[in-house]
Tab-separated table of C-alpha atoms in Angstrom:
chain	number	residue	atom	x	y	z
A	1	MET	CA	48.604	-119.786	-33.817
A	2	ARG	CA	49.100	-122.845	-35.984
A	3	ALA	CA	45.448	-123.825	-35.990
A	4	GLN	CA	44.127	-120.334	-36.759
A	5	THR	CA	44.698	-120.654	-40.520
A	6	SER	CA	40.902	-120.688	-41.066
A	7	LEU	CA	40.572	-117.079	-39.857
A	8	PRO	CA	42.055	-115.456	-42.983
A	9	ALA	CA	39.731	-117.667	-45.031
A	10	VAL	CA	36.762	-116.413	-43.004
A	11	GLY	CA	37.951	-112.839	-43.507
A	12	ILE	CA	38.193	-113.278	-47.278
A	13	ALA	CA	34.753	-114.907	-47.358
A	14	PHE	CA	33.244	-111.961	-45.482
A	15	LEU	CA	34.984	-109.533	-47.786
A	16	LEU	CA	33.396	-111.263	-50.776
A	17	LEU	CA	30.014	-111.328	-49.015
A	18	THR	CA	30.259	-107.625	-48.239
A	19	GLY	CA	31.127	-106.946	-51.868
A	20	THR	CA	28.072	-108.884	-53.027
A	21	LEU	CA	25.937	-107.031	-50.523
A	22	VAL	CA	27.177	-103.644	-51.723
A	23	VAL	CA	26.580	-104.590	-55.354
A	24	GLY	CA	23.092	-105.808	-54.457
A	25	VAL	CA	22.206	-102.633	-52.573
A	26	LEU	CA	23.555	-100.432	-55.371
A	27	SER	CA	21.586	-102.270	-58.036
A	28	ALA	CA	18.442	-102.069	-55.893
A	29	GLU	CA	19.048	-98.337	-55.586
A	30	ALA	CA	19.435	-97.980	-59.345
A	31	ALA	CA	16.288	-100.021	-59.937
A	32	LEU	CA	14.314	-97.803	-57.560
A	33	ARG	CA	15.640	-94.659	-59.193
A	34	GLY	CA	14.774	-96.064	-62.615
A	35	ALA	CA	11.234	-96.778	-61.458
A	36	ASP	CA	10.611	-93.131	-60.610
A	37	ARG	CA	8.083	-92.044	-63.213
A	38	GLN	CA	7.095	-88.683	-61.666
A	39	ALA	CA	3.455	-89.622	-62.034
A	40	LEU	CA	2.187	-86.487	-60.319
A	41	ASP	CA	4.336	-84.142	-62.422
A	42	ARG	CA	3.008	-85.846	-65.514
A	43	ARG	CA	-0.537	-85.426	-64.248
A	44	ALA	CA	0.052	-81.772	-63.483
A	45	ALA	CA	1.522	-81.163	-66.962
A	46	VAL	CA	-1.296	-83.016	-68.736
A	47	GLY	CA	-3.944	-81.331	-66.589
A	48	LEU	CA	-2.476	-77.868	-67.127
A	49	SER	CA	-2.256	-78.306	-70.889
A	50	GLU	CA	-5.830	-79.596	-70.973
A	51	THR	CA	-7.107	-76.653	-68.988
A	52	LEU	CA	-5.236	-74.247	-71.261
A	53	VAL	CA	-6.919	-75.495	-74.437
A	54	ARG	CA	-10.390	-75.979	-72.951
A	55	ALA	CA	-13.125	-74.032	-74.747
A	56	GLU	CA	-13.971	-71.863	-71.720
A	57	ALA	CA	-10.341	-70.979	-70.912
A	58	PRO	CA	-9.528	-67.257	-71.195
A	59	VAL	CA	-6.744	-67.901	-73.724
A	60	THR	CA	-8.828	-69.882	-76.214
A	61	GLU	CA	-11.236	-68.835	-78.918
A	62	ARG	CA	-12.787	-72.258	-78.982
A	63	GLN	CA	-11.667	-75.781	-78.091
A	64	ASN	CA	-7.964	-76.190	-78.920
A	65	VAL	CA	-7.749	-72.822	-80.704
A	66	LEU	CA	-5.560	-70.396	-78.807
A	67	ASN	CA	-5.656	-66.652	-79.070
A	68	GLU	CA	-2.072	-65.601	-79.528
A	69	SER	CA	-2.265	-62.205	-77.860
A	70	ALA	CA	-4.096	-63.620	-74.820
A	71	LEU	CA	-1.442	-66.312	-74.598
A	72	ALA	CA	1.311	-63.693	-74.594
A	73	ASN	CA	-0.250	-62.079	-71.498
A	74	LEU	CA	-0.281	-65.318	-69.547
A	75	THR	CA	1.677	-65.209	-66.276
A	76	ALA	CA	2.781	-67.844	-63.798
A	77	THR	CA	0.397	-66.342	-61.229
A	78	ASP	CA	-2.524	-66.942	-63.585
A	79	LEU	CA	-1.400	-70.532	-64.015
A	80	ARG	CA	-1.424	-71.073	-60.258
A	81	ASN	CA	-4.648	-69.252	-59.482
A	82	ARG	CA	-6.787	-70.121	-62.466
A	83	TYR	CA	-5.342	-73.157	-64.188
A	84	GLY	CA	-4.777	-75.412	-61.184
A	85	LEU	CA	-0.986	-75.496	-61.159
A	86	PRO	CA	0.298	-76.504	-57.682
A	87	GLN	CA	1.735	-73.527	-55.794
A	88	GLU	CA	5.187	-75.025	-55.273
A	89	ALA	CA	5.679	-76.433	-58.776
A	90	SER	CA	7.950	-74.757	-61.300
A	91	VAL	CA	6.680	-74.496	-64.834
A	92	ARG	CA	7.664	-73.622	-68.375
A	93	ILE	CA	5.294	-73.202	-71.310
A	94	THR	CA	6.687	-72.944	-74.798
A	95	LEU	CA	4.978	-72.486	-78.109
A	96	ASP	CA	6.968	-73.739	-81.094
A	97	GLY	CA	10.106	-73.564	-78.955
A	98	ARG	CA	9.463	-69.962	-77.935
A	99	THR	CA	9.110	-69.583	-74.159
A	100	LEU	CA	5.837	-67.944	-73.125
A	101	VAL	CA	5.908	-68.417	-69.375
A	102	THR	CA	8.675	-69.657	-67.158
A	103	ASP	CA	8.750	-69.832	-63.418
A	104	GLY	CA	11.348	-71.685	-61.426
A	105	PRO	CA	12.670	-72.657	-64.008
A	106	PRO	CA	12.012	-76.423	-63.942
A	107	LYS	CA	15.191	-78.480	-63.684
A	108	ASN	CA	13.876	-81.758	-65.011
A	109	GLY	CA	10.169	-82.410	-64.732
A	110	ILE	CA	7.821	-83.844	-67.307
A	111	THR	CA	7.065	-82.173	-70.621
A	112	PHE	CA	3.746	-82.714	-72.303
A	113	GLU	CA	3.332	-81.528	-75.872
A	114	ARG	CA	0.165	-80.992	-77.820
A	115	THR	CA	-0.672	-79.648	-81.219
A	116	VAL	CA	-2.876	-76.579	-81.057
A	117	LEU	CA	-4.238	-74.015	-83.467
A	118	LEU	CA	-3.255	-70.395	-83.105
A	119	GLU	CA	-5.596	-67.687	-84.174
A	120	ARG	CA	-4.228	-64.323	-85.204
A	121	SER	CA	-6.101	-61.400	-86.615
A	122	ARG	CA	-4.392	-58.451	-88.224
A	123	LEU	CA	-6.007	-55.263	-89.424
A	124	ARG	CA	-5.685	-54.809	-93.171
A	125	THR	CA	-6.549	-51.863	-95.331
A	126	LEU	CA	-7.625	-51.914	-98.931
A	127	GLU	CA	-7.895	-48.789	-101.080
A	128	PRO	CA	-9.405	-49.581	-104.461
A	129	SER	CA	-8.139	-47.377	-107.286
A	130	PHE	CA	-11.308	-47.774	-109.429
A	131	GLU	CA	-9.507	-48.063	-112.753
A	132	GLY	CA	-11.997	-49.401	-115.262
A	133	THR	CA	-14.070	-51.170	-112.597
A	134	ARG	CA	-16.220	-50.280	-109.625
A	135	SER	CA	-15.979	-53.697	-108.009
A	136	VAL	CA	-13.589	-54.893	-105.353
A	137	THR	CA	-13.039	-58.445	-104.177
A	138	ILE	CA	-11.907	-58.817	-100.576
A	139	PRO	CA	-8.923	-61.170	-100.738
A	140	ARG	CA	-9.599	-62.926	-97.438
A	141	ARG	CA	-12.870	-63.889	-95.828
A	142	THR	CA	-13.870	-62.054	-92.698
A	143	THR	CA	-16.959	-61.362	-90.632
A	144	SER	CA	-17.100	-57.608	-90.890
A	145	LEU	CA	-15.936	-54.807	-93.190
A	146	ASN	CA	-15.388	-51.236	-92.154
A	147	LEU	CA	-15.985	-48.892	-95.083
A	148	THR	CA	-14.946	-45.262	-95.119
A	149	LEU	CA	-16.649	-43.529	-98.023
A	150	ARG	CA	-15.280	-40.142	-99.067
A	151	PRO	CA	-16.431	-39.651	-102.627
A	152	PRO	CA	-15.226	-36.533	-104.517
A	153	VAL	CA	-17.494	-33.468	-104.142
A	154	ASN	CA	-19.193	-33.841	-107.501
A	155	THR	CA	-19.902	-37.565	-107.072
A	156	THR	CA	-22.958	-39.086	-105.382
A	157	MET	CA	-22.409	-42.619	-104.113
A	158	ARG	CA	-25.802	-44.184	-103.760
A	159	THR	CA	-25.423	-47.887	-103.211
A	160	VAL	CA	-22.915	-50.422	-101.995
A	161	ARG	CA	-23.671	-54.006	-102.912
A	162	VAL	CA	-22.068	-57.111	-101.479
A	163	ASN	CA	-22.332	-60.075	-103.860
A	164	GLY	CA	-25.207	-58.373	-105.680
A	165	ARG	CA	-27.257	-57.582	-102.572
A	166	VAL	CA	-27.747	-54.002	-101.520
A	167	ARG	CA	-26.103	-53.415	-98.151
A	168	LEU	CA	-25.861	-49.629	-98.000
A	169	HIS	CA	-28.144	-47.239	-99.833
A	170	ASN	CA	-28.832	-43.538	-99.658
A	171	ALA	CA	-30.345	-41.729	-102.645
A	172	SER	CA	-28.817	-38.402	-101.605
A	173	GLY	CA	-25.342	-39.899	-101.251
A	174	LEU	CA	-23.346	-42.069	-98.841
A	175	ASN	CA	-20.569	-40.354	-96.964
A	176	GLY	CA	-18.875	-41.473	-93.756
A	177	THR	CA	-17.866	-44.689	-92.035
A	178	TYR	CA	-20.048	-47.775	-92.154
A	179	GLU	CA	-19.769	-51.214	-90.647
A	180	VAL	CA	-20.947	-53.929	-93.024
A	181	PRO	CA	-21.309	-57.456	-91.676
A	182	VAL	CA	-20.403	-60.128	-94.218
A	183	THR	CA	-20.364	-63.876	-94.214
A	184	THR	CA	-17.341	-66.122	-94.158
A	185	VAL	CA	-19.195	-68.662	-96.273
A	186	GLU	CA	-18.517	-66.860	-99.548
A	187	THR	CA	-15.915	-64.452	-100.782
A	188	ALA	CA	-17.203	-60.886	-100.517
A	189	ARG	CA	-17.313	-58.915	-103.759
A	190	LEU	CA	-18.215	-55.262	-103.285
A	191	ARG	CA	-19.696	-53.047	-105.927
A	192	PHE	CA	-19.915	-49.276	-105.512
A	193	GLU	CA	-22.638	-47.572	-107.512
A	194	ALA	CA	-22.060	-43.883	-107.858
A	195	VAL	CA	-22.960	-41.051	-110.179
A	196	GLY	CA	-19.726	-39.358	-111.126
A	197	PRO	CA	-16.083	-40.405	-110.987
A	198	LEU	CA	-14.487	-42.415	-108.170
A	199	SER	CA	-10.769	-42.405	-107.576
A	200	ASP	CA	-8.021	-43.576	-105.269
A	201	GLY	CA	-8.964	-42.796	-101.685
A	202	SER	CA	-12.685	-42.426	-102.309
A	203	VAL	CA	-13.210	-45.708	-100.511
A	204	VAL	CA	-11.082	-47.210	-97.755
A	205	ILE	CA	-11.916	-50.765	-96.659
A	206	ARG	CA	-10.604	-52.035	-93.359
A	207	TYR	CA	-11.005	-55.629	-92.314
A	208	GLU	CA	-9.506	-58.101	-89.895
A	209	PRO	CA	-9.046	-61.500	-91.470
A	210	VAL	CA	-8.455	-64.365	-89.057
A	211	ARG	CA	-5.571	-66.701	-89.716
A	212	THR	CA	-5.143	-70.012	-87.954
A	213	GLU	CA	-1.843	-71.806	-87.833
A	214	LYS	CA	-0.705	-75.002	-86.258
A	215	GLY	CA	1.594	-74.780	-83.270
A	216	ARG	CA	3.176	-77.039	-80.695
A	217	LEU	CA	2.356	-76.181	-77.103
A	218	ALA	CA	4.789	-77.758	-74.657
A	219	VAL	CA	4.043	-77.686	-70.935
A	220	THR	CA	6.805	-78.653	-68.494
A	221	VAL	CA	5.990	-79.082	-64.812
A	222	ASP	CA	8.493	-79.921	-62.090
A	223	GLY	CA	6.834	-80.358	-58.722
B	1	MET	CA	51.239	-128.425	-22.611
B	2	ASP	CA	47.820	-129.613	-21.468
B	3	ASN	CA	45.997	-126.911	-23.323
B	4	ARG	CA	47.492	-127.563	-26.754
B	5	ALA	CA	44.299	-129.264	-27.949
B	6	VAL	CA	42.317	-126.156	-27.094
B	7	ALA	CA	43.800	-124.166	-29.983
B	8	PRO	CA	41.624	-125.603	-32.836
B	9	VAL	CA	38.516	-125.271	-30.662
B	10	VAL	CA	39.330	-121.635	-29.931
B	11	GLY	CA	39.961	-121.052	-33.626
B	12	LYS	CA	36.628	-122.547	-34.629
B	13	LEU	CA	34.792	-120.679	-31.904
B	14	LEU	CA	36.455	-117.438	-32.978
B	15	ALA	CA	35.446	-117.993	-36.612
B	16	ALA	CA	31.900	-118.879	-35.570
B	17	ALA	CA	31.664	-115.811	-33.338
B	18	ILE	CA	32.916	-113.550	-36.144
B	19	ALA	CA	30.393	-115.117	-38.547
B	20	VAL	CA	27.542	-114.581	-36.092
B	21	LEU	CA	28.609	-110.980	-35.470
B	22	TYR	CA	28.913	-110.316	-39.178
B	23	ILE	CA	25.499	-111.766	-39.984
B	24	ALA	CA	23.914	-109.892	-37.073
B	25	GLY	CA	25.554	-106.667	-38.233
B	26	THR	CA	24.533	-106.926	-41.862
B	27	THR	CA	21.009	-108.043	-40.958
B	28	SER	CA	20.473	-105.124	-38.621
B	29	LEU	CA	22.024	-102.770	-41.187
B	30	LEU	CA	19.733	-104.018	-43.955
B	31	LEU	CA	16.530	-104.337	-41.942
B	32	GLY	CA	17.204	-101.284	-39.808
B	33	GLY	CA	18.119	-98.788	-42.509
B	34	VAL	CA	18.310	-99.886	-46.102
B	35	VAL	CA	15.204	-102.037	-46.485
B	36	PRO	CA	12.711	-99.665	-44.777
B	37	ASP	CA	14.101	-96.791	-46.864
B	38	TYR	CA	13.573	-98.786	-50.016
B	39	ARG	CA	10.098	-99.796	-48.988
B	40	THR	CA	9.259	-96.175	-48.329
B	41	ALA	CA	10.732	-95.141	-51.687
B	42	ALA	CA	8.726	-97.835	-53.476
B	43	GLY	CA	5.664	-96.857	-51.442
B	44	GLU	CA	6.077	-93.202	-52.424
B	45	GLU	CA	6.182	-94.134	-56.069
B	46	LEU	CA	3.163	-96.388	-55.660
B	47	SER	CA	1.192	-93.737	-53.803
B	48	GLU	CA	1.998	-91.178	-56.524
B	49	ARG	CA	0.830	-93.557	-59.210
B	50	THR	CA	-2.262	-94.537	-57.253
B	51	LEU	CA	-3.163	-90.898	-56.781
B	52	ALA	CA	-2.492	-90.130	-60.447
B	53	GLU	CA	-4.743	-92.977	-61.499
B	54	ALA	CA	-7.489	-91.960	-59.069
B	55	ALA	CA	-7.286	-88.350	-60.245
B	56	ALA	CA	-7.557	-89.473	-63.860
B	57	ILE	CA	-10.703	-91.427	-62.962
B	58	VAL	CA	-12.237	-88.438	-61.166
B	59	GLU	CA	-11.471	-86.206	-64.147
B	60	ARG	CA	-12.935	-88.729	-66.530
B	61	ALA	CA	-16.128	-88.810	-64.492
B	62	ALA	CA	-16.184	-85.021	-64.257
B	63	THR	CA	-15.754	-84.323	-67.957
B	64	GLY	CA	-17.788	-87.325	-69.109
B	65	SER	CA	-20.543	-87.055	-71.662
B	66	GLY	CA	-23.039	-84.399	-70.671
B	67	SER	CA	-26.061	-86.392	-71.705
B	68	THR	CA	-25.943	-88.861	-68.824
B	69	THR	CA	-27.600	-87.693	-65.657
B	70	VAL	CA	-25.605	-89.878	-63.292
B	71	ALA	CA	-22.368	-91.609	-64.194
B	72	ARG	CA	-20.304	-94.016	-62.146
B	73	VAL	CA	-16.708	-94.747	-63.008
B	74	ARG	CA	-14.910	-97.487	-61.132
B	75	THR	CA	-11.356	-98.749	-60.946
B	76	GLU	CA	-9.241	-101.078	-58.864
B	77	LEU	CA	-6.588	-99.421	-56.743
B	78	PRO	CA	-4.002	-101.159	-54.554
B	79	PRO	CA	-5.624	-102.164	-51.231
B	80	THR	CA	-2.515	-101.237	-49.252
B	81	ILE	CA	0.593	-99.151	-49.777
B	82	ARG	CA	3.663	-100.245	-47.779
B	83	ASP	CA	1.424	-102.631	-45.850
B	84	GLY	CA	-0.811	-99.834	-44.656
B	85	SER	CA	-4.283	-98.800	-45.660
B	86	TYR	CA	-4.844	-95.275	-46.922
B	87	ARG	CA	-7.617	-92.825	-47.702
B	88	LEU	CA	-8.388	-90.657	-50.705
B	89	VAL	CA	-9.959	-87.316	-49.854
B	90	LEU	CA	-11.624	-85.208	-52.511
B	91	ARG	CA	-11.846	-81.618	-51.361
B	92	ASN	CA	-12.171	-78.288	-53.108
B	93	GLY	CA	-10.736	-79.337	-56.457
B	94	THR	CA	-7.843	-81.309	-55.002
B	95	LEU	CA	-7.392	-84.996	-54.412
B	96	VAL	CA	-5.310	-85.994	-51.397
B	97	LEU	CA	-3.870	-89.403	-50.579
B	98	ASP	CA	-3.684	-89.750	-46.821
B	99	HIS	CA	-1.492	-92.546	-45.450
B	100	HIS	CA	-0.611	-93.134	-41.797
B	101	ASP	CA	3.022	-92.800	-42.880
B	102	ALA	CA	3.271	-89.078	-43.622
B	103	ASP	CA	6.095	-89.683	-46.139
B	104	LEU	CA	3.619	-91.397	-48.429
B	105	ASP	CA	1.057	-88.594	-48.429
B	106	ALA	CA	0.486	-86.988	-51.806
B	107	ARG	CA	-1.822	-84.387	-53.253
B	108	THR	CA	-2.749	-83.211	-56.714
B	109	ASN	CA	-4.919	-80.513	-58.191
B	110	LEU	CA	-7.682	-81.774	-60.418
B	111	SER	CA	-8.090	-80.232	-63.819
B	112	VAL	CA	-11.846	-80.076	-64.167
B	113	PRO	CA	-13.992	-77.505	-65.977
B	114	SER	CA	-15.188	-74.622	-63.833
B	115	THR	CA	-18.763	-75.883	-64.109
B	116	VAL	CA	-17.853	-79.032	-62.202
B	117	GLN	CA	-18.178	-78.935	-58.445
B	118	THR	CA	-16.291	-81.384	-56.254
B	119	VAL	CA	-18.205	-82.698	-53.267
B	120	GLU	CA	-16.053	-83.244	-50.197
B	121	SER	CA	-15.855	-87.006	-49.831
B	122	THR	CA	-13.526	-89.769	-48.665
B	123	TRP	CA	-12.747	-93.238	-49.914
B	124	LYS	CA	-10.956	-95.896	-47.860
B	125	SER	CA	-8.626	-98.391	-49.530
B	126	GLY	CA	-9.470	-102.054	-49.857
B	127	ASP	CA	-12.513	-101.591	-52.017
B	128	THR	CA	-13.188	-100.706	-55.634
B	129	LEU	CA	-12.959	-96.966	-56.166
B	130	VAL	CA	-16.260	-95.649	-57.444
B	131	VAL	CA	-16.591	-92.043	-58.577
B	132	ARG	CA	-20.094	-90.733	-58.993
B	133	ALA	CA	-20.809	-87.781	-61.233
B	134	ALA	CA	-24.249	-86.236	-61.341
B	135	GLU	CA	-25.666	-83.571	-63.600
B	136	GLY	CA	-27.332	-80.876	-61.536
B	137	LYS	CA	-29.421	-77.929	-62.630
B	138	THR	CA	-26.487	-75.561	-63.004
B	139	ASN	CA	-23.391	-77.672	-62.656
B	140	ARG	CA	-22.053	-81.166	-62.516
B	141	THR	CA	-20.933	-82.637	-59.201
B	142	VAL	CA	-18.369	-85.381	-58.613
B	143	GLU	CA	-17.813	-87.350	-55.455
B	144	LEU	CA	-16.057	-90.463	-54.239
B	145	VAL	CA	-18.450	-93.177	-53.154
B	146	ASP	CA	-17.618	-94.845	-49.837
B	147	ARG	CA	-19.483	-98.089	-49.543
B	148	SER	CA	-18.288	-99.096	-46.101
């Protein structure tokens, strides 16, 4: 075996070669994993968020303005059937960090965020006390006022004016509930013209001012 | 003691045989398992991106300005994926990439307004992708144009 001294050298050389090969394969693997951009998940997330804020979507008032109560009723089934989410994908939709819909839940996936406007309307009631004045200014602009007129028995309320224009008139006296459309272009100032005293509770004004706030809608899709 | 001179020859032959076996083994290991897997993985990624790009083009054509009666949007897509040609099929609101290797198939749902109708159409790779959108009486239609 004197002449076989080259065999250990060959063995060591192969060991080194194998090591290089393993390192090469591992780095190729890492490069491939790093190149995974989840293009289709991204597309699904972008597409879903676009469909959600589209003007004709059921959860929007107009383009990019979401109706908060409609958004709260959104379910994962709706997303699949109406908003084009793939059947097998898991999804999470959050609004300002609050989870609205989650299904799956997605383990990694792609998150797409967009700034949206949220529209909320809340019913407000105003009861003027009529101390020294018979005018009322509505603090927030709205499209419609609901007036309930219950003047005291010895008072005849004849006219209600909005910004000087007569909107309700009855010479024999107004009594009951009336819907008065107003404009959002100017602040509504109501004036009640009555013969006799008016007091607390004679007039109740209900209105629903609309408030829009900015929000962050985040859509995560993991296909 | 006639065969003493044989020893170095046997040693060399042994080393050469081991080297040949080793190279054959690693080559078959790489080309038989690792490399095709990697090509498929790279092909999957490429087919996903190709489909994403094609879907973006279709959506752009679909939601394009309403004033134009007919719009054509074109883009270059890879002629082959993993050395094989492929087809794009637009059908019923989805876009499907159909490759002869089933691992590379991909599909995506298009996010288009409900007024847009997708016409069932096919495009074969190797050409420029042209998407034609036309304004109809009631709705807008999109289709892939196959020029072959």
